[in-house]
Amino acid sequence: MPTIKTFLLPDLGEGLTDAELLTWQVAVGDTVTLNQIIAEVETAKASVELPSPYAGTVVALHAEEGSTVDVGSPFIDIETADEAGGPTAVPSSTSNGESGEPGGRTPVLVGYGVAAEGTTRRARRSATPTPQPAATTAALPSRTPQLPTRPLAAPPVRFTAKQHGIDLADVEPTGGQGQVTRGDLERFLTSIGTEPAVTESTDQTAPPNAEEERTPIKGVRKHTAAAMVRSAFTAPHVTEFVDVDVTPTMDLLDELRENKYFAGIRLTPLALVAKALLVALRTNPTLNSSWDEEAQEIVTKRYVNLGIAAATPRGLMVPNIKNAQALGLRELAVALKELTLTAKEGKTGPADLADGTITITNVGVFGVDAGTPILNPGEAAILAFGSIRRRPWEHRGEIALRSITTLSLSFDHRLVDGEQGSKFLATMADILSDPMSLIALS
């Protein structure tokens, strides 16, 4: 006998309490297979694709795109044909990676399910949420009525349409995914002789202002803001600066780019700075540590998970390269390229953002010379790499135009004292001003 299974939004990792629903990949009435992607959600850490834990027919969607869903609340109802009434859920993985079920189904983790063979992703669609059934095991009629789908539109556009009594189905959409944009709605209102109204602010203490735009703080940006506040007011920050003549490093970079060993590899100044940092940590390991408040201990790591601050359309993210200390310069350059491309495409996963030990922020790509970066929470240090500029500089007793950059090191003064921070920064400067030592020590 068919039964209804209610899929509750799971904990997507690291104690997260909610997630924003970005898009539904299915609509009411659709048939889904086990592990088929049903939705994309954004947590405070990353964007995650949710696989279906059941095979069957979609009966109800419990959230609208753009809304925030609490962990443990109903997410989707699926009618299954499981006659025994038991769950057709995703199998649990075992220590050897096997499912433990007959047939050897591939186990999946939340957000990274593998669709069943032959399954293709449906076009993004949005449907009106429907109430949760009174009982998740109640039988349904053999034929479930199809509920109408709603036009795609952002919440502010829906609110404005509601103000004017407009059915968005009457508005011609021009958005990339077939959604009705603000411009589409304004053109429609103009065509029927109605002036678009200014959306009222939810803050009743402030008057509406057509010259202001309000952006909800949620997802990655919300997490980043909270993390930076905690870091700034928990770890006592100290920042030191050093100007470095990196002309020899830039010359070496030109030579390496012509070397056949680096053919097809995008070798950048950041790769050499990252390699210099990894070498400098060998004699200055305190910079690669963390503070254990509960145990009142300093934890010095023998591994380096190198974080790279990346500006993405979804906000600041700091994915990290695991065990970067084990990589040669070529492998490090490849890892940096993959990391930044993945971040810009919005495909960085929660695991890529976890367990960083030290971070580099490349402010030089924005033409900035120096800064006082805030520590990534849980780390002892962060290095800001400034722009490389041609400047007059003393060289061998004469003034010459040289390639100069500024390194800014912020560190947690509970973990790193002034001498340790200064020695680390001086080591970095020595390596970049004489990069042959970088090759010798790598």
Coordinates of C-alpha atoms in Angstrom, one line a residue:
M1 CA 0.0 0.0 0.0
P2 CA 1.4 3.4 -0.9
T3 CA 2.6 5.5 2.1
I4 CA 3.8 9.1 2.5
K5 CA 7.3 9.7 3.7
T6 CA 8.2 13.1 5.1
F7 CA 11.8 14.1 4.6
L8 CA 12.9 16.5 7.4
L9 CA 15.7 18.9 6.6
P10 CA 18.9 17.2 8.0
D11 CA 21.8 18.8 9.9
L12 CA 24.1 19.6 7.0
G13 CA 27.2 19.6 9.2
E14 CA 29.0 21.3 12.1
G15 CA 25.8 22.0 14.1
L16 CA 24.1 24.3 11.6
T17 CA 20.6 25.1 12.6
D18 CA 19.0 26.2 9.3
A19 CA 19.5 26.6 5.6
E20 CA 18.1 28.9 2.9
L21 CA 16.2 27.1 0.1
L22 CA 17.7 28.4 -3.2
T23 CA 15.9 26.3 -5.7
W24 CA 13.6 23.3 -6.0
Q25 CA 14.6 20.8 -8.7
V26 CA 11.2 19.0 -8.5
A27 CA 7.6 20.0 -8.4
V28 CA 4.5 18.4 -6.9
G29 CA 3.5 15.4 -9.0
D30 CA 7.0 14.6 -10.2
T31 CA 8.4 11.1 -10.0
V32 CA 11.7 10.9 -8.2
T33 CA 14.3 8.2 -7.8
L34 CA 16.5 7.4 -4.9
N35 CA 19.3 9.9 -4.6
Q36 CA 18.0 12.2 -7.3
I37 CA 18.7 15.8 -6.5
I38 CA 15.5 17.5 -5.3
A39 CA 16.7 20.9 -4.1
E40 CA 19.7 23.2 -3.6
V41 CA 20.1 24.9 -0.3
E42 CA 22.6 27.4 1.1
T43 CA 23.9 27.0 4.7
A44 CA 26.1 29.4 6.5
K45 CA 29.0 27.5 5.1
A46 CA 28.3 26.6 1.5
S47 CA 25.7 25.7 -1.2
V48 CA 24.6 22.1 -0.9
E49 CA 22.6 19.8 -3.2
L50 CA 20.1 17.6 -1.4
P51 CA 19.4 14.1 -2.8
S52 CA 16.1 12.4 -2.3
P53 CA 16.1 9.7 0.4
Y54 CA 13.1 8.0 -1.1
A55 CA 11.8 6.9 -4.5
G56 CA 8.3 7.8 -5.4
T57 CA 6.0 10.7 -6.3
V58 CA 6.3 14.2 -4.8
V59 CA 3.2 15.0 -2.8
A60 CA 4.1 18.3 -1.0
L61 CA 6.8 20.9 -0.9
H62 CA 7.0 22.6 2.6
A63 CA 9.0 25.7 1.7
E64 CA 9.3 28.4 -0.8
E65 CA 12.4 29.3 -2.7
G66 CA 14.3 32.1 -0.9
S67 CA 12.9 31.1 2.5
T68 CA 14.9 29.8 5.5
V69 CA 14.1 26.3 6.7
D70 CA 15.0 25.1 10.2
V71 CA 16.9 21.8 10.6
G72 CA 14.5 19.1 11.6
S73 CA 11.4 20.7 10.0
P74 CA 9.4 19.1 7.2
F75 CA 11.0 19.7 3.8
I76 CA 9.3 17.4 1.3
D77 CA 6.6 14.7 1.2
I78 CA 7.1 11.7 -1.1
E79 CA 4.5 9.0 -1.8
T80 CA 6.3 5.6 -2.0
A81 CA 5.1 2.2 -3.1
D82 CA 6.7 0.5 -0.2
E83 CA 4.1 -2.2 0.6
A84 CA 5.8 -3.1 3.9
G85 CA 5.6 0.5 5.1
G86 CA 9.3 0.7 5.9
P87 CA 11.4 3.6 4.8
T88 CA 13.1 3.6 1.5
A89 CA 15.9 5.7 2.9
V90 CA 19.4 6.3 1.9
P91 CA 21.6 3.4 3.2
S92 CA 24.1 4.2 5.9
S93 CA 27.7 4.0 4.9
T94 CA 30.0 1.6 6.7
S95 CA 33.7 1.9 7.6
N96 CA 34.8 0.3 4.3
G97 CA 32.5 2.5 2.2
E98 CA 30.0 -0.3 1.4
S99 CA 26.3 0.2 1.9
G100 CA 25.7 -3.1 3.6
E101 CA 22.5 -3.6 1.5
P102 CA 21.9 -6.3 -1.1
G103 CA 22.6 -5.0 -4.5
G104 CA 25.5 -2.8 -3.3
R105 CA 23.8 0.6 -3.5
T106 CA 26.3 3.5 -3.3
P107 CA 26.0 5.2 0.0
V108 CA 25.5 9.0 0.0
L109 CA 26.3 11.9 2.3
V110 CA 23.8 14.7 2.7
G111 CA 24.3 17.1 -0.2
Y112 CA 26.5 14.9 -2.3
G113 CA 24.2 12.1 -3.4
V114 CA 24.8 10.3 -6.7
A115 CA 21.7 10.1 -8.8
A116 CA 20.5 6.7 -9.8
E117 CA 21.6 5.4 -13.2
G118 CA 19.8 7.1 -16.0
T119 CA 18.5 10.0 -13.9
T120 CA 18.9 13.5 -15.2
R121 CA 18.3 16.7 -13.3
R122 CA 15.0 18.4 -14.0
A123 CA 14.8 22.1 -14.9
R124 CA 14.4 24.3 -11.9
R125 CA 10.8 24.8 -10.9
S126 CA 8.9 26.3 -8.1
A127 CA 5.7 25.0 -6.5
T128 CA 3.3 26.3 -3.9
P129 CA 4.0 24.7 -0.5
T130 CA 1.3 22.5 0.8
P131 CA 0.4 21.5 4.4
Q132 CA 2.0 18.5 6.0
P133 CA -0.3 15.5 6.0
A134 CA -1.9 14.6 9.4
A135 CA 0.0 11.3 9.4
T136 CA 3.0 10.4 7.4
T137 CA 1.7 6.9 7.0
A138 CA -1.8 7.8 5.8
A139 CA -2.8 6.1 2.5
L140 CA -3.4 8.4 -0.5
P141 CA -5.8 7.9 -3.3
S142 CA -4.3 6.1 -6.3
R143 CA -4.1 9.4 -8.1
T144 CA -2.6 12.5 -6.5
P145 CA -4.0 15.8 -7.8
Q146 CA -1.4 18.0 -9.6
L147 CA -1.0 21.3 -7.8
P148 CA -0.4 24.4 -10.0
T149 CA 3.1 25.7 -10.1
R150 CA 3.9 29.4 -9.4
P151 CA 5.9 31.8 -11.5
L152 CA 9.5 32.2 -10.4
A153 CA 10.2 35.5 -8.6
A154 CA 12.2 36.9 -5.7
P155 CA 10.3 37.6 -2.5
P156 CA 10.4 41.5 -3.0
V157 CA 8.9 41.1 -6.4
R158 CA 6.1 38.9 -5.1
F159 CA 5.5 41.5 -2.3
T160 CA 5.2 44.4 -4.8
A161 CA 2.9 42.3 -7.0
K162 CA 0.7 41.6 -4.0
Q163 CA 0.5 45.3 -3.2
H164 CA -0.9 46.0 -6.6
G165 CA -3.1 42.9 -6.8
I166 CA -1.1 41.6 -9.8
D167 CA -1.0 37.9 -10.7
L168 CA 2.6 37.2 -11.6
A169 CA 1.4 34.6 -14.1
D170 CA 0.2 37.6 -16.2
V171 CA 3.8 39.1 -16.3
E172 CA 6.2 38.1 -19.1
P173 CA 9.4 36.9 -17.4
T174 CA 12.8 37.7 -18.8
G175 CA 15.1 36.3 -16.0
G176 CA 17.7 33.7 -16.9
Q177 CA 15.8 30.8 -15.3
G178 CA 12.4 32.1 -16.5
Q179 CA 11.8 34.2 -13.3
V180 CA 9.9 37.4 -13.2
T181 CA 12.3 40.3 -12.4
R182 CA 11.7 43.6 -10.8
G183 CA 12.0 45.2 -14.2
D184 CA 9.4 42.9 -15.7
L185 CA 6.9 43.8 -13.0
E186 CA 7.6 47.5 -13.3
R187 CA 7.1 47.4 -17.1
F188 CA 3.8 45.5 -16.6
L189 CA 2.6 48.0 -14.1
T190 CA 3.5 50.9 -16.5
S191 CA 1.6 49.1 -19.4
I192 CA -1.6 49.0 -17.3
G193 CA -1.2 52.6 -16.2
T194 CA -0.1 52.0 -12.7
E195 CA 3.0 53.5 -11.1
P196 CA 5.1 51.0 -9.2
A197 CA 4.9 51.5 -5.4
V198 CA 7.9 51.8 -3.2
T199 CA 8.1 48.6 -1.1
E200 CA 7.6 49.4 2.5
S201 CA 10.6 48.9 4.8
T202 CA 10.1 46.2 7.5
D203 CA 11.9 48.6 9.8
Q204 CA 9.0 50.8 11.0
T205 CA 11.4 53.2 12.7
A206 CA 12.9 54.3 9.4
P207 CA 11.0 56.0 6.6
P208 CA 10.9 54.3 3.1
N209 CA 13.6 55.7 0.8
A210 CA 13.7 55.0 -2.9
E211 CA 17.4 55.7 -2.9
E212 CA 18.2 52.8 -0.6
E213 CA 18.4 49.1 -1.2
R214 CA 18.1 46.7 1.7
T215 CA 19.7 43.2 1.5
P216 CA 18.8 40.5 3.9
I217 CA 21.8 39.3 5.9
K218 CA 21.7 35.5 5.6
G219 CA 23.7 32.5 4.4
V220 CA 27.4 32.9 3.9
R221 CA 27.4 36.6 4.6
K222 CA 25.6 36.2 7.9
H223 CA 28.0 33.5 9.0
T224 CA 31.1 35.5 7.9
A225 CA 29.8 38.6 9.8
A226 CA 29.2 36.6 13.0
A227 CA 32.6 34.8 12.7
M228 CA 34.5 38.0 12.2
V229 CA 32.9 39.7 15.2
R230 CA 33.7 36.7 17.4
S231 CA 37.3 36.6 16.2
A232 CA 37.8 40.4 16.6
F233 CA 36.5 40.4 20.1
T234 CA 37.9 37.0 21.3
A235 CA 41.5 36.9 19.9
P236 CA 43.7 39.9 20.7
H237 CA 44.9 40.9 17.3
V238 CA 48.4 42.3 16.5
T239 CA 49.4 43.3 13.0
E240 CA 52.9 43.8 11.7
F241 CA 54.1 45.0 8.3
V242 CA 57.2 44.5 6.2
D243 CA 58.1 45.9 2.7
V244 CA 59.9 43.3 0.5
D245 CA 61.9 43.7 -2.6
V246 CA 60.4 40.8 -4.6
T247 CA 62.2 41.5 -7.9
P248 CA 64.2 38.2 -7.7
T249 CA 60.9 36.4 -7.0
M250 CA 59.3 37.9 -10.1
D251 CA 62.3 37.1 -12.2
L252 CA 62.2 33.5 -10.9
L253 CA 58.4 33.4 -11.7
D254 CA 59.2 34.4 -15.4
E255 CA 61.8 31.6 -15.6
L256 CA 59.5 28.9 -14.1
R257 CA 56.7 29.9 -16.5
E258 CA 59.0 29.0 -19.4
N259 CA 60.1 25.7 -17.8
K260 CA 58.5 22.6 -19.4
Y261 CA 57.8 21.2 -15.9
F262 CA 55.2 24.0 -15.5
A263 CA 53.7 23.7 -18.9
G264 CA 50.0 24.2 -18.8
I265 CA 50.2 25.4 -15.1
R266 CA 48.9 28.8 -14.2
L267 CA 51.8 29.9 -12.0
T268 CA 51.1 33.2 -10.1
P269 CA 53.0 35.3 -7.5
L270 CA 50.5 34.0 -4.9
A271 CA 51.8 30.4 -5.4
L272 CA 55.3 31.5 -4.6
V273 CA 54.1 33.5 -1.5
A274 CA 52.1 30.5 -0.4
K275 CA 55.2 28.2 -0.8
A276 CA 57.3 30.7 1.1
L277 CA 54.8 30.7 3.9
L278 CA 54.8 26.9 4.1
V279 CA 58.6 26.9 4.3
A280 CA 58.6 29.7 7.0
L281 CA 56.3 27.7 9.2
R282 CA 58.9 24.9 9.5
T283 CA 61.0 27.2 11.7
N284 CA 58.1 29.1 13.1
P285 CA 55.4 26.4 13.9
T286 CA 53.6 28.5 16.5
L287 CA 52.0 30.5 13.7
N288 CA 50.2 27.2 12.8
S289 CA 48.4 26.7 16.0
S290 CA 45.0 27.2 17.8
W291 CA 43.8 28.0 21.2
D292 CA 41.8 25.4 23.1
E293 CA 39.8 27.4 25.6
E294 CA 38.2 24.4 27.4
A295 CA 41.5 22.6 27.9
Q296 CA 43.5 25.8 28.3
E297 CA 46.1 24.5 25.8
I298 CA 47.9 25.7 22.7
V299 CA 47.5 23.2 20.0
T300 CA 50.3 23.3 17.4
K301 CA 49.5 21.5 14.2
R302 CA 52.1 19.4 12.3
Y303 CA 49.9 19.7 9.2
V304 CA 49.0 22.8 7.3
N305 CA 45.5 23.3 5.9
L306 CA 46.2 26.5 4.0
G307 CA 43.2 28.8 3.7
I308 CA 42.9 31.3 0.8
A309 CA 40.4 34.1 1.3
A310 CA 38.2 34.3 -1.8
A311 CA 35.6 36.9 -2.7
T312 CA 32.7 35.2 -4.3
P313 CA 29.2 36.3 -5.4
R314 CA 27.9 34.7 -2.2
G315 CA 30.3 36.6 0.0
L316 CA 33.7 36.0 1.5
M317 CA 34.8 32.4 1.8
V318 CA 38.0 30.8 3.1
P319 CA 38.4 27.3 1.6
N320 CA 41.6 25.6 2.4
I321 CA 44.1 23.3 0.8
K322 CA 44.4 20.2 3.0
N323 CA 48.0 19.1 3.9
A324 CA 49.5 21.8 1.8
Q325 CA 52.9 21.2 3.5
A326 CA 53.2 18.0 1.5
L327 CA 52.8 19.7 -1.9
G328 CA 55.5 20.8 -4.3
L329 CA 55.3 24.2 -6.0
R330 CA 53.7 22.6 -9.1
E331 CA 51.0 20.8 -7.1
L332 CA 50.4 23.8 -5.0
A333 CA 49.8 26.0 -8.0
V334 CA 47.3 23.5 -9.4
A335 CA 45.5 23.3 -6.0
L336 CA 45.3 27.1 -5.8
K337 CA 43.7 27.3 -9.2
E338 CA 41.1 24.6 -8.5
L339 CA 40.3 26.2 -5.1
T340 CA 39.7 29.6 -6.5
L341 CA 37.7 28.4 -9.5
T342 CA 35.5 26.2 -7.3
A343 CA 34.8 29.1 -4.9
K344 CA 33.9 31.6 -7.7
E345 CA 31.5 29.0 -9.2
G346 CA 29.8 28.6 -5.8
K347 CA 30.7 24.9 -5.6
T348 CA 32.8 25.0 -2.4
G349 CA 31.6 22.3 -0.1
P350 CA 31.5 22.4 3.8
A351 CA 34.5 20.1 4.0
D352 CA 36.6 22.5 2.0
L353 CA 35.9 25.3 4.5
A354 CA 36.5 23.3 7.7
D355 CA 39.7 22.8 9.7
G356 CA 41.9 25.6 8.3
T357 CA 45.1 26.3 10.2
I358 CA 46.5 29.5 8.7
T359 CA 45.2 31.8 5.9
I360 CA 46.5 34.1 3.1
T361 CA 44.4 37.0 1.8
N362 CA 45.6 38.3 -1.5
V363 CA 44.5 42.0 -1.2
G364 CA 46.9 42.9 -4.0
V365 CA 44.6 41.7 -6.7
F366 CA 42.4 44.7 -5.8
G367 CA 45.3 47.1 -6.1
V368 CA 45.5 47.4 -2.3
D369 CA 49.0 47.7 -0.8
A370 CA 48.4 46.6 2.8
G371 CA 45.8 45.9 5.5
T372 CA 45.0 44.6 9.0
P373 CA 43.2 41.4 8.3
I374 CA 41.0 39.7 10.9
L375 CA 41.9 36.2 11.8
N376 CA 39.8 33.3 10.5
P377 CA 38.2 31.9 13.7
G378 CA 40.3 29.2 15.3
E379 CA 43.6 30.2 13.6
A380 CA 46.6 31.9 15.0
A381 CA 47.6 34.0 12.0
I382 CA 46.6 35.4 8.6
L383 CA 48.9 37.0 6.0
A384 CA 47.8 39.8 3.7
F385 CA 49.7 39.9 0.4
G386 CA 49.7 43.4 -1.0
S387 CA 50.0 44.6 -4.6
I388 CA 53.4 44.4 -6.3
R389 CA 54.5 47.8 -7.5
R390 CA 57.6 49.3 -9.2
R391 CA 59.1 51.7 -6.8
P392 CA 62.4 53.5 -6.2
W393 CA 64.4 51.3 -3.9
E394 CA 67.9 51.0 -2.6
H395 CA 69.7 48.2 -4.3
R396 CA 73.4 47.5 -4.0
G397 CA 74.1 51.0 -2.8
E398 CA 72.1 52.7 -5.6
I399 CA 68.5 53.8 -6.1
A400 CA 66.7 51.7 -8.7
L401 CA 63.2 50.8 -9.8
R402 CA 62.4 47.5 -8.1
S403 CA 59.2 45.3 -7.6
I404 CA 58.1 45.9 -4.0
T405 CA 55.2 44.4 -2.0
T406 CA 54.0 44.7 1.5
L407 CA 53.3 41.7 3.7
S408 CA 50.9 42.3 6.6
L409 CA 50.7 39.6 9.3
S410 CA 47.9 39.6 11.9
F411 CA 48.3 37.1 14.7
D412 CA 46.6 36.1 18.0
H413 CA 48.8 37.4 20.8
R414 CA 47.6 34.7 23.1
L415 CA 49.4 32.2 20.9
V416 CA 52.1 34.2 19.2
D417 CA 54.3 36.7 20.9
G418 CA 55.9 39.7 19.2
E419 CA 59.2 37.9 18.7
Q420 CA 57.7 34.9 17.1
G421 CA 55.5 36.9 14.8
S422 CA 58.4 39.2 13.8
K423 CA 60.7 36.2 13.1
F424 CA 58.1 34.6 10.9
L425 CA 57.5 37.7 8.9
A426 CA 61.3 38.3 8.6
T427 CA 61.7 34.7 7.3
M428 CA 59.0 35.3 4.7
A429 CA 60.8 38.5 3.6
D430 CA 64.2 36.7 3.4
I431 CA 62.7 33.9 1.2
L432 CA 60.9 36.2 -1.2
S433 CA 63.9 38.5 -1.6
D434 CA 66.2 35.5 -2.3
P435 CA 63.9 32.9 -3.8
M436 CA 66.7 30.4 -4.5
S437 CA 66.4 29.5 -0.9
L438 CA 62.8 28.7 -1.6
I439 CA 63.9 26.1 -4.1
A440 CA 66.7 24.8 -1.8
L441 CA 64.3 24.3 1.1
S442 CA 61.3 23.0 -0.8

